[in-house]
Short mmCIF file of C-alpha atoms and ligand atoms in Angstrom, two decimals:
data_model
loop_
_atom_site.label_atom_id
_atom_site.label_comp_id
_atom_site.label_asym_id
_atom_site.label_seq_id
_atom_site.Cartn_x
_atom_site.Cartn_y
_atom_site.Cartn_z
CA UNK A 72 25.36 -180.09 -80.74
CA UNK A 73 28.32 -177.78 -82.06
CA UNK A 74 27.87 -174.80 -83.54
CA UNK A 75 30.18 -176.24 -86.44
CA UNK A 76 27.61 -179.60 -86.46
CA UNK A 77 24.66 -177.47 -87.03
CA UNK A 78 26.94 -175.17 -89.79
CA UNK A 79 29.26 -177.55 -91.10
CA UNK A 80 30.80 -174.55 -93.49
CA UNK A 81 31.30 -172.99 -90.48
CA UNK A 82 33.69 -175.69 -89.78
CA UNK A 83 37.04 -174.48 -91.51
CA UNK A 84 37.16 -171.06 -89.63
CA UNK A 85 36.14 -172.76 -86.23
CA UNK A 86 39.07 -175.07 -86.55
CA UNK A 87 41.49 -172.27 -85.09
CA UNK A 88 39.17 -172.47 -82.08
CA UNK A 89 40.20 -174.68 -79.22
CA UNK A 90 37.16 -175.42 -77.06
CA UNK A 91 37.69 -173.73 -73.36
CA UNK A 92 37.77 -176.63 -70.63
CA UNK A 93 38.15 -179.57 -72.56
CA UNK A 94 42.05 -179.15 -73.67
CA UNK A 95 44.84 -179.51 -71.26
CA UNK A 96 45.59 -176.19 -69.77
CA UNK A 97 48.71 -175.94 -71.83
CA UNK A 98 47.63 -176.69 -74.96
CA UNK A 99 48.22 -174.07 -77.42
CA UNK A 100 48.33 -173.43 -81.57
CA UNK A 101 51.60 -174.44 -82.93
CA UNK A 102 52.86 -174.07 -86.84
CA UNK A 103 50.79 -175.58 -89.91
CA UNK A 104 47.81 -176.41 -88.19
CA UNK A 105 49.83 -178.48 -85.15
CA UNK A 106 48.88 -178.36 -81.54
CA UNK A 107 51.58 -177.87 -78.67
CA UNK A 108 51.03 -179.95 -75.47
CA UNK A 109 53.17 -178.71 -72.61
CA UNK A 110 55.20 -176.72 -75.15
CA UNK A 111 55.99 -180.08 -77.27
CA UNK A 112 54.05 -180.43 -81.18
CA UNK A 113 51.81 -183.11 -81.09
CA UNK A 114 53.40 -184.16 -84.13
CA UNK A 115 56.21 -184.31 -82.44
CA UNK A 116 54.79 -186.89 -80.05
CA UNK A 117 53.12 -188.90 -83.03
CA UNK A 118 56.57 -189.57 -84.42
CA UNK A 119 58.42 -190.52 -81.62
CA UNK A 120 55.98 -192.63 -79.59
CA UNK A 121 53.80 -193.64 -82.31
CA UNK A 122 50.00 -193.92 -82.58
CA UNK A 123 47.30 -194.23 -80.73
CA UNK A 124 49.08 -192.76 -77.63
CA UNK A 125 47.67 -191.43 -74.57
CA UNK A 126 49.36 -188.02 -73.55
CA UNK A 127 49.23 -185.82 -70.20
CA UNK A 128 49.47 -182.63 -69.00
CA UNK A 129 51.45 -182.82 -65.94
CA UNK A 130 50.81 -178.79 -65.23
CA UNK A 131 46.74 -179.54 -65.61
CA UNK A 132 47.25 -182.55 -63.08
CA UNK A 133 48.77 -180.42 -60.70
CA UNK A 134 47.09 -177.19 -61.61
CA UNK A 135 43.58 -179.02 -60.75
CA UNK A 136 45.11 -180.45 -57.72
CA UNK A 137 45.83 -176.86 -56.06
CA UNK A 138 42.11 -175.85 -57.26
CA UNK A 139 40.47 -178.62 -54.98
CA UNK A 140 43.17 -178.16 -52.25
CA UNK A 141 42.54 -173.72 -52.35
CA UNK A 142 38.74 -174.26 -52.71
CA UNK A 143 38.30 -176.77 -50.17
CA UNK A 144 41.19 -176.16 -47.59
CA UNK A 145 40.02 -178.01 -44.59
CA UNK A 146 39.16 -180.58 -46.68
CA UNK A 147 40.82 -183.85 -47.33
CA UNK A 148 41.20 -184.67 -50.93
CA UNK A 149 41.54 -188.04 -51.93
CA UNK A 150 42.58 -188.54 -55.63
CA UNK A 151 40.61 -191.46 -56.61
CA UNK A 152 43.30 -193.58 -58.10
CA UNK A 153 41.17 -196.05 -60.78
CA UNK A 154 40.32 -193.10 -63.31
CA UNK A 155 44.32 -193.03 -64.11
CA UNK A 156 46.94 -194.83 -61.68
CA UNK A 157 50.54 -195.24 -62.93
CA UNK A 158 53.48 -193.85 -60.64
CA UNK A 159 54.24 -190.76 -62.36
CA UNK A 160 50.98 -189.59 -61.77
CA UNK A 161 50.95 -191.00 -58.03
CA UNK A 162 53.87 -189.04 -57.48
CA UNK A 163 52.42 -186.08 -58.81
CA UNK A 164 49.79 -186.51 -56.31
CA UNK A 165 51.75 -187.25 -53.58
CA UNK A 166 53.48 -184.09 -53.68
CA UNK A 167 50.43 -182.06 -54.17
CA UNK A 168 49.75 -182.87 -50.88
CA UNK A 169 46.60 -185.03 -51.65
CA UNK A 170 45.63 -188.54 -50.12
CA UNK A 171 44.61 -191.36 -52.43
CA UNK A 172 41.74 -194.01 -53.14
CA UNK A 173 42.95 -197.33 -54.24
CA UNK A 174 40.34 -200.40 -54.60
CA UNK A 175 42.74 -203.28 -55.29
CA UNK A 176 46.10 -204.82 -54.62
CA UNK A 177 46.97 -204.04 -57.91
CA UNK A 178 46.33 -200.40 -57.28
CA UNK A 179 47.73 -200.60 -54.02
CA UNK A 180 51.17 -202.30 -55.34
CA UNK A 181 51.67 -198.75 -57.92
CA UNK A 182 50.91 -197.01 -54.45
CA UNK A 183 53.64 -198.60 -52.45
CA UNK A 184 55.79 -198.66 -55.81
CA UNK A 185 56.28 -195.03 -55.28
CA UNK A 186 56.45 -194.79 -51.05
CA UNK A 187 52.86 -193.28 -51.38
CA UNK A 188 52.55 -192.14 -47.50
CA UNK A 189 50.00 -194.98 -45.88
CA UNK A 190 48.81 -192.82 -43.70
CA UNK A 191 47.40 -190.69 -46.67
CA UNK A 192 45.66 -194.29 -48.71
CA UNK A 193 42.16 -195.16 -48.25
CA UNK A 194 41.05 -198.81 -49.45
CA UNK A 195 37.73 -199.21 -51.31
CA UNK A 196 36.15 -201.68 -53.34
CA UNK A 197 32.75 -203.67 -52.95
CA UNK A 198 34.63 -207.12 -53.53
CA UNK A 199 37.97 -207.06 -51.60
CA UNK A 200 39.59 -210.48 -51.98
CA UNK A 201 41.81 -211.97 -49.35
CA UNK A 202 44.61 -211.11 -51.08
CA UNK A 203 42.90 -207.33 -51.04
CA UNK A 204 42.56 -207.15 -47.36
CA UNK A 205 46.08 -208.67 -46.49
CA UNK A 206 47.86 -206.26 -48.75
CA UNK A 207 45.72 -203.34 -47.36
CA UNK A 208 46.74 -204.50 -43.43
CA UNK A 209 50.26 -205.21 -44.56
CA UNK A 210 50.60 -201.83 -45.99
CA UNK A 211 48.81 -200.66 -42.60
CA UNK A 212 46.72 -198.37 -44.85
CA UNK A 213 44.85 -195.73 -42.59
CA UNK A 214 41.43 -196.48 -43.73
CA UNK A 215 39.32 -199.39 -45.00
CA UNK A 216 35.79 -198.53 -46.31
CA UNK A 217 34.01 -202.00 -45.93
CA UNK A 218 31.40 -202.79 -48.26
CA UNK A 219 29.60 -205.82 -46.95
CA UNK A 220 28.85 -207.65 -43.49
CA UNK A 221 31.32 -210.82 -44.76
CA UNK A 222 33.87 -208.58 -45.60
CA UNK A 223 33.73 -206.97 -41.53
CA UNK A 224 34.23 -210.72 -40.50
CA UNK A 225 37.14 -210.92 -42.68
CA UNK A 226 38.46 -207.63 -41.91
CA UNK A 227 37.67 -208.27 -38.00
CA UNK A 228 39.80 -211.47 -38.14
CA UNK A 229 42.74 -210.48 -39.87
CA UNK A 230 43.69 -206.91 -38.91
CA UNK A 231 45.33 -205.95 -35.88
CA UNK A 232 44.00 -202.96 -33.62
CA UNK A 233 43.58 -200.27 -34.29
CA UNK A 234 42.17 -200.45 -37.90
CA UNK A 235 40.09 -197.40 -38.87
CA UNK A 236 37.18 -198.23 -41.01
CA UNK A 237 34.43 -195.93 -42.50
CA UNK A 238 31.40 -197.87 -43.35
CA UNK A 239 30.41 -197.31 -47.25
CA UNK A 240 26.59 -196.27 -47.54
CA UNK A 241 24.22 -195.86 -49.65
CA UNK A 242 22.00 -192.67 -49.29
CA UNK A 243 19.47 -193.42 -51.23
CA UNK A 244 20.53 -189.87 -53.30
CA UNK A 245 19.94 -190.16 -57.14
CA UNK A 246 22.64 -188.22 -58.82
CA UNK A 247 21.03 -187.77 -62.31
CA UNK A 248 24.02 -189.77 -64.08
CA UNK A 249 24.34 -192.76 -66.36
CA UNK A 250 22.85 -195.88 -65.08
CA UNK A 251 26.22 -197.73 -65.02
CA UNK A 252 27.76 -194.82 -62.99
CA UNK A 253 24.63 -194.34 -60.40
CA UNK A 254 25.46 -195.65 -57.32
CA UNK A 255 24.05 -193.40 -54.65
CA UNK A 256 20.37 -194.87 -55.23
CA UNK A 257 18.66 -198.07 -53.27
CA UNK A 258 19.20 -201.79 -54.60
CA UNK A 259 22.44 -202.08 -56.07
CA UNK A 260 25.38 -204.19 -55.11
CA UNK A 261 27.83 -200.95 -53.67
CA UNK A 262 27.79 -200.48 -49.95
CA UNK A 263 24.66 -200.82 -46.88
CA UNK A 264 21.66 -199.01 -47.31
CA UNK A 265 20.08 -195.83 -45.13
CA UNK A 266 16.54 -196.81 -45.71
CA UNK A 267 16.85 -200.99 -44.80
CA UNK A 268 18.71 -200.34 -41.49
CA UNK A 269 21.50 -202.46 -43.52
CA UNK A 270 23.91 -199.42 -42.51
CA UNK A 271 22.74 -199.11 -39.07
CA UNK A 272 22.89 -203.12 -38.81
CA UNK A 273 26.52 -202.81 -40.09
CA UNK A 274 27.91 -200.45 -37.45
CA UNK A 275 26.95 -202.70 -35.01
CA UNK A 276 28.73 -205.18 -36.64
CA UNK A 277 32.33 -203.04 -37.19
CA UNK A 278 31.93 -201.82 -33.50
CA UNK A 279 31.21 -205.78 -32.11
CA UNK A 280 35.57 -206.73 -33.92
CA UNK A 281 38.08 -205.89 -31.56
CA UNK A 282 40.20 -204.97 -34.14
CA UNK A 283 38.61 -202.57 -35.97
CA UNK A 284 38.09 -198.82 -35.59
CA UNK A 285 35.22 -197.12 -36.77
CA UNK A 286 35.93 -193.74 -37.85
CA UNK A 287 33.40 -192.72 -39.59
CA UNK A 288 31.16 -192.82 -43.21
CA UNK A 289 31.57 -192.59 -46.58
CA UNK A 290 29.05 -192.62 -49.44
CA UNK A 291 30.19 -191.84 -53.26
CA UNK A 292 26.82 -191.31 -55.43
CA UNK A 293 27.90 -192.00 -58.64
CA UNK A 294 30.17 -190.47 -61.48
CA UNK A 295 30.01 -187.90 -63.79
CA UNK A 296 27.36 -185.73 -61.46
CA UNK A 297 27.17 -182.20 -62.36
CA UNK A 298 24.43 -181.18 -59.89
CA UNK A 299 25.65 -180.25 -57.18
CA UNK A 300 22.24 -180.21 -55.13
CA UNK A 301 22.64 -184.41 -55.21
CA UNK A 302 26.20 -183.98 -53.49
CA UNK A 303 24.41 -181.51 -51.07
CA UNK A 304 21.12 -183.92 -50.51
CA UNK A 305 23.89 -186.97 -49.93
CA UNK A 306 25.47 -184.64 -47.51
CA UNK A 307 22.77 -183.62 -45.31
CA UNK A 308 21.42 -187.93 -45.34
CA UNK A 309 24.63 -189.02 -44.06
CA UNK A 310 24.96 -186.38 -41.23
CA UNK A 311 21.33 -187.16 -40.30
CA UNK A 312 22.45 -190.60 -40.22
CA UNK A 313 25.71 -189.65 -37.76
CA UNK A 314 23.23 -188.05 -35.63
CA UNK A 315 21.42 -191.33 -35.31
CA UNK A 316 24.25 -193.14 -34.49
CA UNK A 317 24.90 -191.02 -31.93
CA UNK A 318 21.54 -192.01 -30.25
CA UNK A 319 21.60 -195.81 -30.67
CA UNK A 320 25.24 -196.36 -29.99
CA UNK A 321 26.11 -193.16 -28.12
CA UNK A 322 29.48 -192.40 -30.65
CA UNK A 323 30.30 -189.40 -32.16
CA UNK A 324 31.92 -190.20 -35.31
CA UNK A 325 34.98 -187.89 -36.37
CA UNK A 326 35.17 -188.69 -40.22
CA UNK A 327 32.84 -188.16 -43.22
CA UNK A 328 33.91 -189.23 -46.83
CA UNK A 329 31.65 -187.91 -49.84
CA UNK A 330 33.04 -189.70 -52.11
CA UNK A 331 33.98 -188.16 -55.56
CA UNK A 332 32.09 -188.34 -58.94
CA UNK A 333 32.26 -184.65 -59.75
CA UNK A 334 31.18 -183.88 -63.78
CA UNK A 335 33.83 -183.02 -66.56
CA UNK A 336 32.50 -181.42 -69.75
CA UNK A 337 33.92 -183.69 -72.92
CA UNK A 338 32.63 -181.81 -75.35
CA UNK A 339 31.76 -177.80 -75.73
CA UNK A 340 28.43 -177.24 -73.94
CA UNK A 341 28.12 -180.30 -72.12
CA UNK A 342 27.55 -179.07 -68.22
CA UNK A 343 31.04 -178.44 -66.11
CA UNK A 344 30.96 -179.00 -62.20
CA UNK A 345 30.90 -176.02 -60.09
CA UNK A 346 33.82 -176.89 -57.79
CA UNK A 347 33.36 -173.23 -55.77
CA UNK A 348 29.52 -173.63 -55.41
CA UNK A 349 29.92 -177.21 -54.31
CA UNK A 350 32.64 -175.91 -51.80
CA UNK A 351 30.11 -173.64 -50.36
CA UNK A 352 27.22 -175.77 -50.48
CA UNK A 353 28.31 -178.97 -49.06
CA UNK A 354 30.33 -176.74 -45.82
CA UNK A 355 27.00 -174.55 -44.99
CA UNK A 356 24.86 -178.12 -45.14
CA UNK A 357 27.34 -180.43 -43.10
CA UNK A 358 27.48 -177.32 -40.79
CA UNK A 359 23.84 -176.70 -40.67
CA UNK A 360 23.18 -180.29 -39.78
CA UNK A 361 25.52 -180.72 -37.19
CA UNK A 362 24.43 -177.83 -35.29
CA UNK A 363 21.24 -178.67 -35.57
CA UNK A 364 21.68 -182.24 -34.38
CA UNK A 365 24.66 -180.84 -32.12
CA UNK A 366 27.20 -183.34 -33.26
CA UNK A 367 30.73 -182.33 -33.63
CA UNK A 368 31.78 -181.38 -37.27
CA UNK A 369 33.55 -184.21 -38.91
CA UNK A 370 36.81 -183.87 -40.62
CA UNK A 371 35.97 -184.19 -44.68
CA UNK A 372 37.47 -186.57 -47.35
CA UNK A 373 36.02 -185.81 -50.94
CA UNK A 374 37.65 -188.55 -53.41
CA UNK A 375 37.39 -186.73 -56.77
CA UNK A 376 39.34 -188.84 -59.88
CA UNK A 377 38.03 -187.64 -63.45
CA UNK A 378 37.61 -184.05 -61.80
CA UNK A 379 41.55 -183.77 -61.39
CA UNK A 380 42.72 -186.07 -64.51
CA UNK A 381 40.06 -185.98 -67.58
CA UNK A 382 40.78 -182.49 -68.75
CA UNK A 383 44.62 -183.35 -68.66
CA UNK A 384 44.78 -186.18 -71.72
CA UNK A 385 44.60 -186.43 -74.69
CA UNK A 386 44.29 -189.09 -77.53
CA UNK A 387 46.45 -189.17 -80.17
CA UNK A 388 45.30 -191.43 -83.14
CA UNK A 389 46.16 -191.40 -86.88
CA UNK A 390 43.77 -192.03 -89.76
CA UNK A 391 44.12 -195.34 -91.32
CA UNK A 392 41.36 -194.88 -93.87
CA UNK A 393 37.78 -193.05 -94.57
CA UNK A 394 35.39 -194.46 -95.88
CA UNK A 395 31.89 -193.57 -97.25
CA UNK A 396 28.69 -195.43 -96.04
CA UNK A 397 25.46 -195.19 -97.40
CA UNK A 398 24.81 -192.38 -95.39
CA UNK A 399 27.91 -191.51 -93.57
CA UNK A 400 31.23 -190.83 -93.45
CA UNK A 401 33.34 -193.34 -91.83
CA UNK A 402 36.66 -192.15 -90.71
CA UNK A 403 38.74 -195.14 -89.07
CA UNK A 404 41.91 -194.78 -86.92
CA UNK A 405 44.44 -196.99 -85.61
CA UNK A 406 42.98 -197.50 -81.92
CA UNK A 407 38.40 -197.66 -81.04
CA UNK A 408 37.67 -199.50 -78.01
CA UNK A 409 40.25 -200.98 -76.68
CA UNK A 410 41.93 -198.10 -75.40
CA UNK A 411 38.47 -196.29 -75.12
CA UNK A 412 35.50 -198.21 -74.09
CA UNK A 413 33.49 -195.24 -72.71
CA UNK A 414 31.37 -194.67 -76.15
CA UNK A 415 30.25 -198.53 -76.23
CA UNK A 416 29.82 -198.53 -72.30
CA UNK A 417 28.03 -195.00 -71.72
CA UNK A 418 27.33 -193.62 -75.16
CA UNK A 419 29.67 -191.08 -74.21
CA UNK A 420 30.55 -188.16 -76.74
CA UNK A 421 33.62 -186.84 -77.82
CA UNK A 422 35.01 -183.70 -79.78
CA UNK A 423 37.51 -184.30 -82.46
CA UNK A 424 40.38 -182.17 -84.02
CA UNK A 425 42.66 -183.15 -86.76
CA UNK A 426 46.58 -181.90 -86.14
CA UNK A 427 49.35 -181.57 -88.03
CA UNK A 428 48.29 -179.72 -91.63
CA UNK A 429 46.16 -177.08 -92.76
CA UNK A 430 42.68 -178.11 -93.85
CA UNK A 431 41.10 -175.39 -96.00
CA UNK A 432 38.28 -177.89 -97.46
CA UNK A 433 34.54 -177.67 -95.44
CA UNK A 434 33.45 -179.63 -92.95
CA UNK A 435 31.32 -182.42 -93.16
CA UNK A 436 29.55 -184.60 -90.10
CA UNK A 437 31.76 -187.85 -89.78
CA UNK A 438 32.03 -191.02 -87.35
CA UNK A 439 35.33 -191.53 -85.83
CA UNK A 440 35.67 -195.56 -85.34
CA UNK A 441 37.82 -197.88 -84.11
CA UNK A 442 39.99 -201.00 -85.55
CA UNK A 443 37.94 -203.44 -83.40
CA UNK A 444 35.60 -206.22 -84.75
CA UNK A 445 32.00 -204.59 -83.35
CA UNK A 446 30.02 -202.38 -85.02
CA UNK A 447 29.79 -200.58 -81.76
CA UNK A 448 33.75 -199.58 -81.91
CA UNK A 449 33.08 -195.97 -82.20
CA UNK A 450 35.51 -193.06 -81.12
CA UNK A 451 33.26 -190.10 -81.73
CA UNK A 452 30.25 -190.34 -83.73
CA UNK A 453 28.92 -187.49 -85.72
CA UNK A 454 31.56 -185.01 -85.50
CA UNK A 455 32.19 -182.33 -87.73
CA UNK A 456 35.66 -182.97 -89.52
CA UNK A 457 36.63 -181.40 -92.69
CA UNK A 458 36.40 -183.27 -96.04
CA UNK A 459 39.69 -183.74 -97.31
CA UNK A 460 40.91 -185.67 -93.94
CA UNK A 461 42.54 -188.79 -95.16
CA UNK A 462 44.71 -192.04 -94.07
CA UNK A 463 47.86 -190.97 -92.50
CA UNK A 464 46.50 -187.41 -90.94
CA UNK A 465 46.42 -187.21 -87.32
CA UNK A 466 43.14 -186.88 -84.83
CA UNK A 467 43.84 -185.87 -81.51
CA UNK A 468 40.77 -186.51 -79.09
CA UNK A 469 40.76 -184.48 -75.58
CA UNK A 470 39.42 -185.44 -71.94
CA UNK A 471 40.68 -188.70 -72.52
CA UNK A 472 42.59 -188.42 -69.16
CA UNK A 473 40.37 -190.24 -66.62
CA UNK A 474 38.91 -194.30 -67.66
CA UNK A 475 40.75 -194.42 -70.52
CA UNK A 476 43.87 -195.91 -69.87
CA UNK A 477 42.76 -197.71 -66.88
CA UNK A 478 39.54 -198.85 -68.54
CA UNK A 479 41.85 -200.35 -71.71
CA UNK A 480 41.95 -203.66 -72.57
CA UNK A 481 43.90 -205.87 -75.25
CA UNK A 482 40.43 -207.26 -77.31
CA UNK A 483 41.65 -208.35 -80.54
CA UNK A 484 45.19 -208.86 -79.05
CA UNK A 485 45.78 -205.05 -79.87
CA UNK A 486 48.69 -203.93 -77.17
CA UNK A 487 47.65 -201.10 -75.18
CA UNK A 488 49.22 -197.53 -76.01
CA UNK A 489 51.57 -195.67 -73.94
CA UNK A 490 50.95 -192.85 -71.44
CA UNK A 491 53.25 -190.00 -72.18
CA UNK A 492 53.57 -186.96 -69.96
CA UNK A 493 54.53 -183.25 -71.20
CA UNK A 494 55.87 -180.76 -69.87
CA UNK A 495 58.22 -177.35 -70.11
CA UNK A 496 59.03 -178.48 -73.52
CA UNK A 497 59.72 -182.19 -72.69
CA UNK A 498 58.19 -185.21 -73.06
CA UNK A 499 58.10 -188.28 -70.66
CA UNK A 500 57.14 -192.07 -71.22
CA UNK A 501 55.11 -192.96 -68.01
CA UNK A 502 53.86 -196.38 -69.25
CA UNK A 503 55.29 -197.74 -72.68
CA UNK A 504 53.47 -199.36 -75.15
CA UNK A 505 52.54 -202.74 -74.81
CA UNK A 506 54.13 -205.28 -77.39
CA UNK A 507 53.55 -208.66 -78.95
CA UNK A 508 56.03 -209.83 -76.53
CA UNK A 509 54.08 -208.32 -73.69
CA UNK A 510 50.80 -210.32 -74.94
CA UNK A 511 52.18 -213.68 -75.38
CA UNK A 512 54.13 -213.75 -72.23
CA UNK A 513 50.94 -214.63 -70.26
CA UNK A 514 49.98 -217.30 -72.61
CA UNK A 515 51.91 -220.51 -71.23
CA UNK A 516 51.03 -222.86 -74.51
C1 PLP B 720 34.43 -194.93 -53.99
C2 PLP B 720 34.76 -194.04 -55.13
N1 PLP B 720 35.34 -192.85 -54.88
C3 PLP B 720 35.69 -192.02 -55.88
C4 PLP B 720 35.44 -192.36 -57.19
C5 PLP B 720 35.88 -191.40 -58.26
O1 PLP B 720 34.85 -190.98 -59.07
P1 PLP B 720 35.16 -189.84 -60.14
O2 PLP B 720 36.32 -190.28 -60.93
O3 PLP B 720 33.92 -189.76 -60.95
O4 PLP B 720 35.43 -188.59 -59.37
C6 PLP B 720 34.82 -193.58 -57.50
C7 PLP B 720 34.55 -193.95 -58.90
O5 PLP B 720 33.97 -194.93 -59.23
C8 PLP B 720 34.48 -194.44 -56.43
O6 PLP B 720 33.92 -195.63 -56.67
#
């Protein structure tokens, strides 16, 4: 809880306050209570690309880039492309120097849309289709992380040699996240597990095709994990596991992927990942543990997505209409969860400012909800916002960067908002929004 939810007077002189790590880094105070993203008024932005509308930092995307890259050198760092893929951002990526994780054709086709180097794409997913595999091999991405013992036979029958492949598993490492998100822990439908020989079983398999290469691991625990001890536990499992290998099949296996899944606060307080004190950690115990099972280091992949793109958005909505409940204070806006499913999926919280005019009345606790027919369509629920909001002012929501946009869909044949990136005073339309025209041109009568 806020300071302002547990003072809601408090609320009027907090306003001036933007919370530290949950605004894009170049968000700053503009004139009569407006915000300035990348040097642009987010009133501005309202009026020319219209509400809701998803907006980006480009210097955040880039700035958290270079933090992963500086604190992790030796590392290879993956952006995991499903938390936000369109190809501004993959370019942005691509010239930060960092690989990418795609899971689908679809993601794939944005990769090759912008040249994105092969050599730097890694191929996920725990259901690759046919179509996923051929456009993976056609590509010639460098790595394939296969998922089940079908998919090997699949793999092993259509790719030529050599095709590197890390073998997804699961560690058995709970990562203390939402139960949606957890998917380090036994019995679940991602990847072969440590403790049923599954893994071991499936390394036979990989190294029985011809065609395929087996590189190494990978394991990703889950999403939204702020202790870093689980990352650290996952670690020190899979090198064990290496070590093993080594034994039954006599290889020493040159890659390790961690997978990604690194926390982001979203509201003030909520827990923020240590990115240094991961750094450190995870290095000593992969080092440790090879030299104690005298394997060779591997070379690291970490495939972090929300941790490079959540803190760079935000959510512009306006205020359609507010409404008092019995016992609350309904404020509605012109988007909910369609372009935000996270609350409804995860329960997840949000903070909430209102742009664009001074607000001198006090604050009082209000839901933010959505346009959509389910009582569940909320946008931030019990936040303080101050009493004289009404239809037509503007909300802006932050951390709305990562599973937002790629997690939108068009329920109640709403069109899904545009992506627009800042930046030196300019503003860019990555993805426009989608129209009428857009919706019906699927639907063949
Ligand atoms: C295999 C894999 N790698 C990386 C990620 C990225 O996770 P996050 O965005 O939490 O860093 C995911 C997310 O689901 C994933 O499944």
């Amino acid at each position: 809880m806020t300071l302002a939810e547990l003072i809601p007077t408090l609320g009027g002189s907090l306003r001036g306050h933007l919370e530290p790590g949950i605004w894009p880094r170049s968000t700053a105070h503009g004139v009569d209570g407006d915000l300035l993203l990348g040097g642009v008024p987010l009133t501005q932005l309202a009026a020319r690309f219209g509400t809701p509308a998803y907006l980006l930092d480009e210097l955040t995307v880039r700035q958290h880039c270079r933090d992963y890259r500086s604190a992790l050198p030796d590392v290879e760092i993956a952006y995991a492309g499903k938390s936000m893929i369109n190809r501004g951002v993959l370019r942005w990526i691509a010239e930060e120097g960092l690989s990418l994780d795609v899971c689908s054709a679809g993601e794939l086709a944005v990769a090759r849309a912008v040249a994105f180097p092969a050599s730097r794409i890694i191929f996920h997913g725990n259901v690759k289709t046919p179509e996923d595999l051929k456009a993976a091999v056609a590509y010639g991405v460098d790595r394939i992380v296969v998922d089940s013992l079908d998919e090997i036979e699949q793999l092993g029958a259509l790719a030529r040699y050599p095709q590197n492949v890390l073998i997804r598993v699961t560690p058995g490492v709970d990562g203390h996240t939402h139960r949606a998100i957890a998917t380090g822990v036994e019995d679940q439908k991602f990847g072969f597990s440590l403790a049923s020989g599954a893994a071991a079983e499936a390394v036979g398999r990989v190294l029985a095709q011809p065609s395929l290469r087996l590189v190494g691991l990978h394991c990703h625990i889950g999403s939204q994990i702020s202790r870093v001890a689980s990352f650290e536990e996952a670690a020190r499992r899979m090198v064990a596991f290496m070590a093993a290998l080594h034994v039954q099949y006599g290889i020493s296996l040159p890659q390790l992927d961690l997978g990604g899944g690194h926390a982001v606060p979203y509201r003030c307080g909520d827990p923020s990942f240590d990115l240094h004190g991961y750094a450190d950690r995870i290095l000593r115990a992969v080092n440790f543990e090879c030299s104690s099972h005298q394997l060779p280091l591997p070379r690291l992949t970490i495939e972090p997505g929300r941790a490079i793109i959540a803190a760079a958005g935000i959510t512009l909505y306006r205020v359609v209409t507010v409404k008092h409940g019995v016992s609350r204070t309904f404020v509605a806006v012109d988007g909910g969860m369609s372009d935000n499913p996270r609350p409804s999926l995860y329960g997840a919280r949000y903070s909430v400012r209102p742009v664009g005019r001074h607000f001198s009345a006090i604050s009082r606790s209000a839901t933010v909800v959505g346009r959509h027919c389910e009582a569940g369509d909320i946008v931030a629920e019990d936040v303080p916002l101050p009493s004289d909001l009404r239809a037509g002012d503007l909300l802006a929501v932050p951390c709305t960067g990562a599973y937002h946009h790629s997690l939108a869909s068009n329920y109640n044949m709403v069109g899904r908002p545009p992506v627009v990136s800042v930046r030196d005073g300019s503003a860019h339309l990555l993805i426009r929004r989608e129209t009428e025209d857009d919706l019906l041109s699927r639907d063949l009568g």
